[in-house]
Amino acid sequence: MTVPFAEAVNVSKHFTTEPDFAEKIAIRLGAASPRRTVHALDGVDLSIAKGEVVGLVGESGCGKSTLGRVIAGMLPATEGEVKLNGQSRASLSGKAARHARLNTQIIFQDPMSSLNPRKKVTEIIGEAPLAHGLIRRGEKEALVTRLLETVGLDPSMRDRYPHQFSGGQRQRLGIARALAVNPQFLVCDESIAALDISIQAQVLNLFIRLKDEFDLTYLFISHDLSVVHHISDRVVIMYLGRIVESGPTAAIFAEPNHPYTAALLSEVPRIDRRHRAFSPVKGEIPSPLAPPPGCHFHPRCPFAMDRCRTERPALRDLGARRHSACHLNDMGERPRFTQTDTMGV
Ligand code: SF4
């Protein structure tokens, strides 16, 4: 069996909330500490093959960005581990840990927040490869020129500052900076969400071209199904800290297995309402401070049974590289989704 390129193994991530001002006063007066635990990730397994583009989707607050950061090594897992080429990331040290860090780059939604406003483009792109000994000082200009051309920017812009670029150009700068350290793996966290729709298409096409040119692997995190459909080989759907369904993009879009996926797909943007987010799924996503027991989706699911309220459904292998976590898969004849069912969620 081929060893996955990147793998999350039973990863959980919990955050403890800090008391607010009123709670701090209550604590001083003798009340018990109201610290609560946010269950951002709850036993997530995800493997990504070399050269694969995995689209990770779900509503805001489902844990997809946290999973991206844990896989990218920006956040430690509370439980479980991340493996790179079969080796635990936590076990790496020295040169191997540094190589793993450089090998995975993350591209954020807002490039302005990750580009140093006081540095010129030459420094922003050329600093890291120089600092890590990937190039010599005399090679920096040539590298910056080549990378600016690669991402579709005029190399004569190398002496400008980030605020002198448009949003789309800044995202291209962020991509050039990521490529400067020769990564094999890009975690793209809502990387085109903040751009105008016409620019989104251009940057998405840039990602597609760079994948082949640099032999990259992507974890593409997005709340926008049309984006995921366009770029991903495989789609992974998250709900409240858990993966509920995964499979090849075409198969998931043609015939979703999980009621939540079906609800999302019933709202796949049509040509007249492209790039719509997931808000049309009825009902609020419950708070990760107190996720519902059993299947987290049961309060919104039109097919919920007694079992769903108490027993967590396992992520089952359905064959053809598809997985789904729904008790309906244990029934002899599972219901087929209709537009009315899913829209009623
Ligand atoms: Fe709905 Fe039950 Fe399936 Fe959860 S396990 S999605 S509640 S049918």
XYZ file of C-alpha atoms and ligand atoms in Angstrom:
353
model
C 0.000 0.000 0.000
C 1.285 3.483 -0.864
C 2.216 5.607 2.138
C 0.094 8.809 2.189
C 1.928 12.040 1.482
C 0.201 13.751 4.434
C -2.072 12.154 6.970
C -4.122 13.194 9.995
C -4.599 10.206 12.286
C -7.424 10.449 14.838
C -6.690 14.157 15.286
C -8.601 16.153 17.889
C -8.046 19.789 18.689
C -9.551 21.478 21.724
C -9.325 25.137 22.704
C -10.109 26.412 26.180
C -12.021 29.686 26.281
C -10.791 32.486 28.532
C -13.320 34.090 30.931
C -14.683 37.462 29.771
C -14.658 40.609 31.919
C -17.893 39.842 33.804
C -16.810 36.249 34.398
C -13.447 37.414 35.774
C -15.298 39.566 38.313
C -17.543 36.627 39.216
C -14.451 34.452 39.747
C -12.965 37.086 42.071
C -16.194 37.026 44.038
C -15.835 33.283 44.489
C -17.718 31.832 41.507
C -16.337 28.742 39.805
C -14.241 29.326 36.695
C -16.466 29.216 33.609
C -13.669 27.960 31.319
C -15.164 25.908 28.523
C -13.687 23.665 25.918
C -14.229 24.227 22.207
C -14.130 20.903 20.373
C -12.756 22.205 17.083
C -11.700 18.767 15.803
C -13.025 15.457 17.039
C -11.123 12.347 15.967
C -10.418 13.297 12.352
C -8.729 10.871 9.927
C -7.646 12.266 6.575
C -5.000 11.081 4.173
C -3.756 12.979 1.146
C -1.853 11.303 -1.682
C 1.120 12.845 -3.476
C -0.106 15.112 -6.260
C -3.710 15.031 -5.071
C -5.955 18.101 -4.729
C -8.261 17.585 -1.762
C -11.094 20.083 -1.335
C -12.065 20.515 2.318
C -15.483 22.113 2.699
C -18.075 22.909 5.324
C -19.908 25.760 6.986
C -18.103 28.438 8.931
C -17.051 27.022 12.311
C -16.911 23.393 11.160
C -13.183 23.097 11.936
C -11.791 23.053 8.391
C -9.289 25.882 8.959
C -8.171 24.332 12.241
C -7.579 21.018 10.464
C -5.556 22.827 7.775
C -3.408 24.510 10.419
C -2.828 21.272 12.330
C -1.813 19.458 9.130
C 0.440 22.390 8.154
C 2.157 22.217 11.564
C 0.965 25.653 12.709
C -1.101 24.209 15.560
C -0.339 21.127 17.657
C -3.008 18.445 17.851
C -4.560 17.881 21.283
C -4.832 14.172 20.461
C -3.741 12.074 17.518
C -0.904 12.861 15.139
C -0.002 14.222 11.731
C 2.220 12.068 9.538
C 4.266 13.206 6.565
C 5.328 10.393 4.256
C 4.503 7.970 7.058
C 6.589 9.739 9.703
C 5.055 11.511 12.677
C 5.573 15.276 12.340
C 6.007 15.528 16.132
C 8.923 13.059 16.039
C 10.912 15.200 13.591
C 13.694 17.406 14.886
C 16.563 19.536 13.585
C 17.046 19.497 9.827
C 14.150 17.101 9.210
C 11.705 19.333 11.154
C 12.924 22.415 9.284
C 12.546 20.633 5.951
C 8.991 19.559 6.886
C 8.138 23.159 7.829
C 9.393 24.546 4.526
C 7.849 21.712 2.555
C 4.326 22.700 3.677
C 3.284 26.291 3.029
C -0.060 27.822 3.911
C -1.743 30.515 1.824
C -4.310 32.557 3.712
C -7.461 34.380 2.714
C -6.077 37.843 3.454
C -2.581 38.221 1.993
C -2.275 41.720 3.497
C -2.193 40.261 6.988
C 0.632 37.871 6.116
C 2.800 40.234 4.020
C 5.063 42.572 5.977
C 3.842 46.074 4.978
C 7.284 47.598 5.615
C 9.165 45.299 3.265
C 9.581 45.496 -0.476
C 8.602 42.610 -2.709
C 12.234 41.552 -3.195
C 12.610 41.055 0.548
C 9.189 39.438 0.995
C 9.922 36.790 -1.624
C 13.692 36.454 -1.364
C 14.163 36.588 2.410
C 13.150 33.053 3.407
C 15.117 31.106 0.745
C 18.200 33.163 1.634
C 17.737 32.692 5.388
C 17.315 28.931 4.959
C 20.355 28.601 2.711
C 18.350 27.563 -0.357
C 20.006 30.292 -2.460
C 23.077 32.501 -2.274
C 22.714 36.274 -1.909
C 23.708 36.822 -5.532
C 20.888 34.560 -6.704
C 18.106 36.434 -4.932
C 17.263 38.928 -7.684
C 17.041 36.210 -10.325
C 14.798 34.064 -8.087
C 12.457 36.982 -7.342
C 12.253 37.839 -11.051
C 11.481 34.246 -11.996
C 8.808 33.831 -9.311
C 7.082 37.125 -10.126
C 6.886 36.043 -13.763
C 5.621 32.624 -12.688
C 2.677 34.101 -10.785
C 1.876 36.620 -13.535
C 3.370 39.795 -12.032
C 5.723 42.222 -13.750
C 9.240 41.831 -12.250
C 9.638 45.617 -12.409
C 7.269 45.686 -9.385
C 9.943 44.167 -7.171
C 10.711 47.443 -5.364
C 7.107 48.119 -4.390
C 5.439 47.600 -1.023
C 2.364 45.375 -0.476
C -0.064 48.313 -0.177
C 0.835 49.325 -3.744
C -0.793 46.157 -5.128
C -4.418 45.176 -5.704
C -5.969 42.310 -3.718
C -5.446 39.816 -6.550
C -1.838 40.927 -7.031
C -1.169 40.599 -3.309
C -2.505 37.045 -3.366
C -0.102 36.333 -6.267
C 2.709 37.787 -4.124
C 1.713 35.442 -1.301
C 1.848 32.502 -3.691
C 5.283 33.586 -5.012
C 6.574 33.858 -1.454
C 5.280 30.367 -0.654
C 6.906 28.913 -3.787
C 10.253 30.539 -2.949
C 11.126 27.794 -0.430
C 10.366 24.922 -2.861
C 7.351 23.427 -1.059
C 5.678 20.240 -2.205
C 2.452 20.842 -0.299
C 0.231 23.953 -0.228
C -2.566 24.362 2.295
C -4.827 27.002 0.739
C -7.170 28.371 3.396
C -9.987 30.292 1.651
C -7.195 31.618 -0.560
C -9.456 33.208 -3.149
C -12.503 33.999 -0.983
C -11.656 37.680 -0.471
C -11.137 38.420 -4.181
C -13.588 39.776 -6.759
C -15.273 36.988 -8.712
C -13.411 37.730 -11.963
C -10.071 37.722 -10.101
C -11.036 34.525 -8.246
C -11.175 32.655 -11.554
C -7.747 33.956 -12.579
C -6.093 33.001 -9.287
C -7.826 29.604 -9.291
C -6.451 28.950 -12.782
C -3.024 30.007 -11.508
C -3.249 27.389 -8.729
C -4.186 24.753 -11.314
C -1.243 25.671 -13.559
C 1.247 25.777 -10.663
C 0.190 22.334 -9.483
C 1.533 20.761 -12.666
C 4.481 23.102 -13.046
C 5.797 22.538 -9.496
C 4.424 19.021 -8.904
C 2.385 20.270 -5.936
C -0.141 18.648 -3.622
C -3.012 20.810 -2.329
C -5.358 20.853 0.612
C -7.837 23.407 -0.714
C -10.075 24.730 2.057
C -13.164 26.592 0.909
C -16.749 27.339 1.865
C -17.545 27.668 -1.854
C -18.640 24.453 -3.552
C -18.123 25.838 -7.048
C -14.445 26.476 -6.237
C -13.998 22.993 -4.808
C -15.766 21.402 -7.763
C -13.455 23.196 -10.162
C -10.107 22.309 -8.634
C -10.415 19.168 -6.469
C -9.772 15.507 -7.267
C -11.484 14.543 -4.031
C -13.897 16.334 -1.728
C -14.007 16.039 2.049
C -17.068 17.409 3.870
C -16.739 18.492 7.505
C -19.444 19.159 10.049
C -18.781 20.375 13.577
C -15.263 19.012 13.898
C -15.844 15.696 12.134
C -15.516 14.432 8.589
C -18.957 13.263 7.486
C -18.261 12.302 3.875
C -15.394 12.068 1.394
C -14.940 10.782 -2.115
C -14.001 11.627 -5.701
C -15.409 15.033 -6.635
C -17.531 13.865 -9.562
C -19.099 11.016 -7.534
C -19.935 13.217 -4.537
C -21.512 15.893 -6.698
C -23.456 13.323 -8.740
C -24.789 11.306 -5.805
C -24.111 12.473 -2.245
C -24.407 9.823 0.453
C -24.617 11.897 3.639
C -27.758 14.002 4.276
C -25.570 17.007 5.121
C -23.703 16.748 1.815
C -27.044 16.421 0.034
C -28.285 19.562 1.794
C -25.189 21.483 0.738
C -25.431 20.270 -2.829
C -29.075 21.240 -3.081
C -27.698 24.754 -2.840
C -24.869 24.335 -5.349
C -24.617 27.735 -6.970
C -26.459 28.067 -10.231
C -25.177 30.381 -12.908
C -27.301 33.233 -11.518
C -26.023 32.890 -7.953
C -22.468 31.723 -8.246
C -20.131 31.528 -5.295
C -22.875 31.249 -2.741
C -21.841 30.143 0.733
C -23.537 27.489 2.830
C -25.962 29.670 4.767
C -29.060 28.235 3.010
C -28.755 24.956 4.973
C -31.557 25.547 7.434
C -30.932 25.747 11.150
C -27.852 26.970 12.938
C -24.696 24.903 13.180
C -24.592 24.013 16.922
C -21.882 25.506 19.108
C -18.634 23.509 19.250
C -18.704 24.339 22.983
C -21.533 21.819 23.393
C -21.838 19.618 20.303
C -24.951 17.418 20.186
C -24.400 13.794 21.241
C -24.471 10.938 18.738
C -24.442 12.245 15.190
C -23.671 15.969 15.454
C -26.005 16.603 12.533
C -29.094 15.003 14.092
C -30.839 18.250 15.212
C -30.926 19.384 11.547
C -31.322 16.036 9.803
C -34.737 15.087 8.336
C -33.810 11.378 8.572
C -32.690 11.356 12.235
C -33.617 8.193 14.170
C -33.351 7.429 17.895
C -29.951 5.842 17.330
C -28.650 9.059 15.743
C -29.204 10.946 19.006
C -26.918 8.696 21.041
C -24.472 6.830 18.800
C -21.705 8.454 16.770
C -21.792 7.057 13.220
C -18.439 5.659 12.084
C -16.885 6.893 8.849
C -17.532 3.780 6.751
C -15.770 2.665 3.596
C -18.456 2.528 0.891
C -16.065 1.359 -1.838
C -14.912 3.331 -4.896
C -12.832 5.572 -2.557
C -15.977 6.859 -0.867
C -16.558 7.190 2.880
C -19.578 8.386 4.812
C -20.567 8.645 8.474
C -24.314 8.027 8.553
C -26.417 5.308 10.222
C -28.600 5.172 7.105
C -25.817 3.116 5.514
C -26.618 0.273 7.952
C -30.208 0.065 6.725
C -31.140 -2.445 4.044
C -32.739 0.139 1.851
C -31.626 3.671 2.443
C -33.861 6.559 1.406
C -32.991 8.496 -1.723
C -32.657 12.205 -1.255
C -35.113 14.528 -2.898
C -34.872 18.260 -3.252
C -37.696 18.608 -0.705
C -35.876 16.479 1.869
C -32.632 18.367 1.656
C -34.135 21.807 1.459
C -36.110 20.956 4.573
C -32.940 20.491 6.597
Fe -29.020 11.984 9.784
Fe -28.744 9.930 11.494
Fe -27.343 9.987 9.238
Fe -26.778 11.677 11.201
S -26.581 9.441 11.259
S -26.914 12.171 9.071
S -28.811 12.135 11.996
S -29.587 9.829 9.431
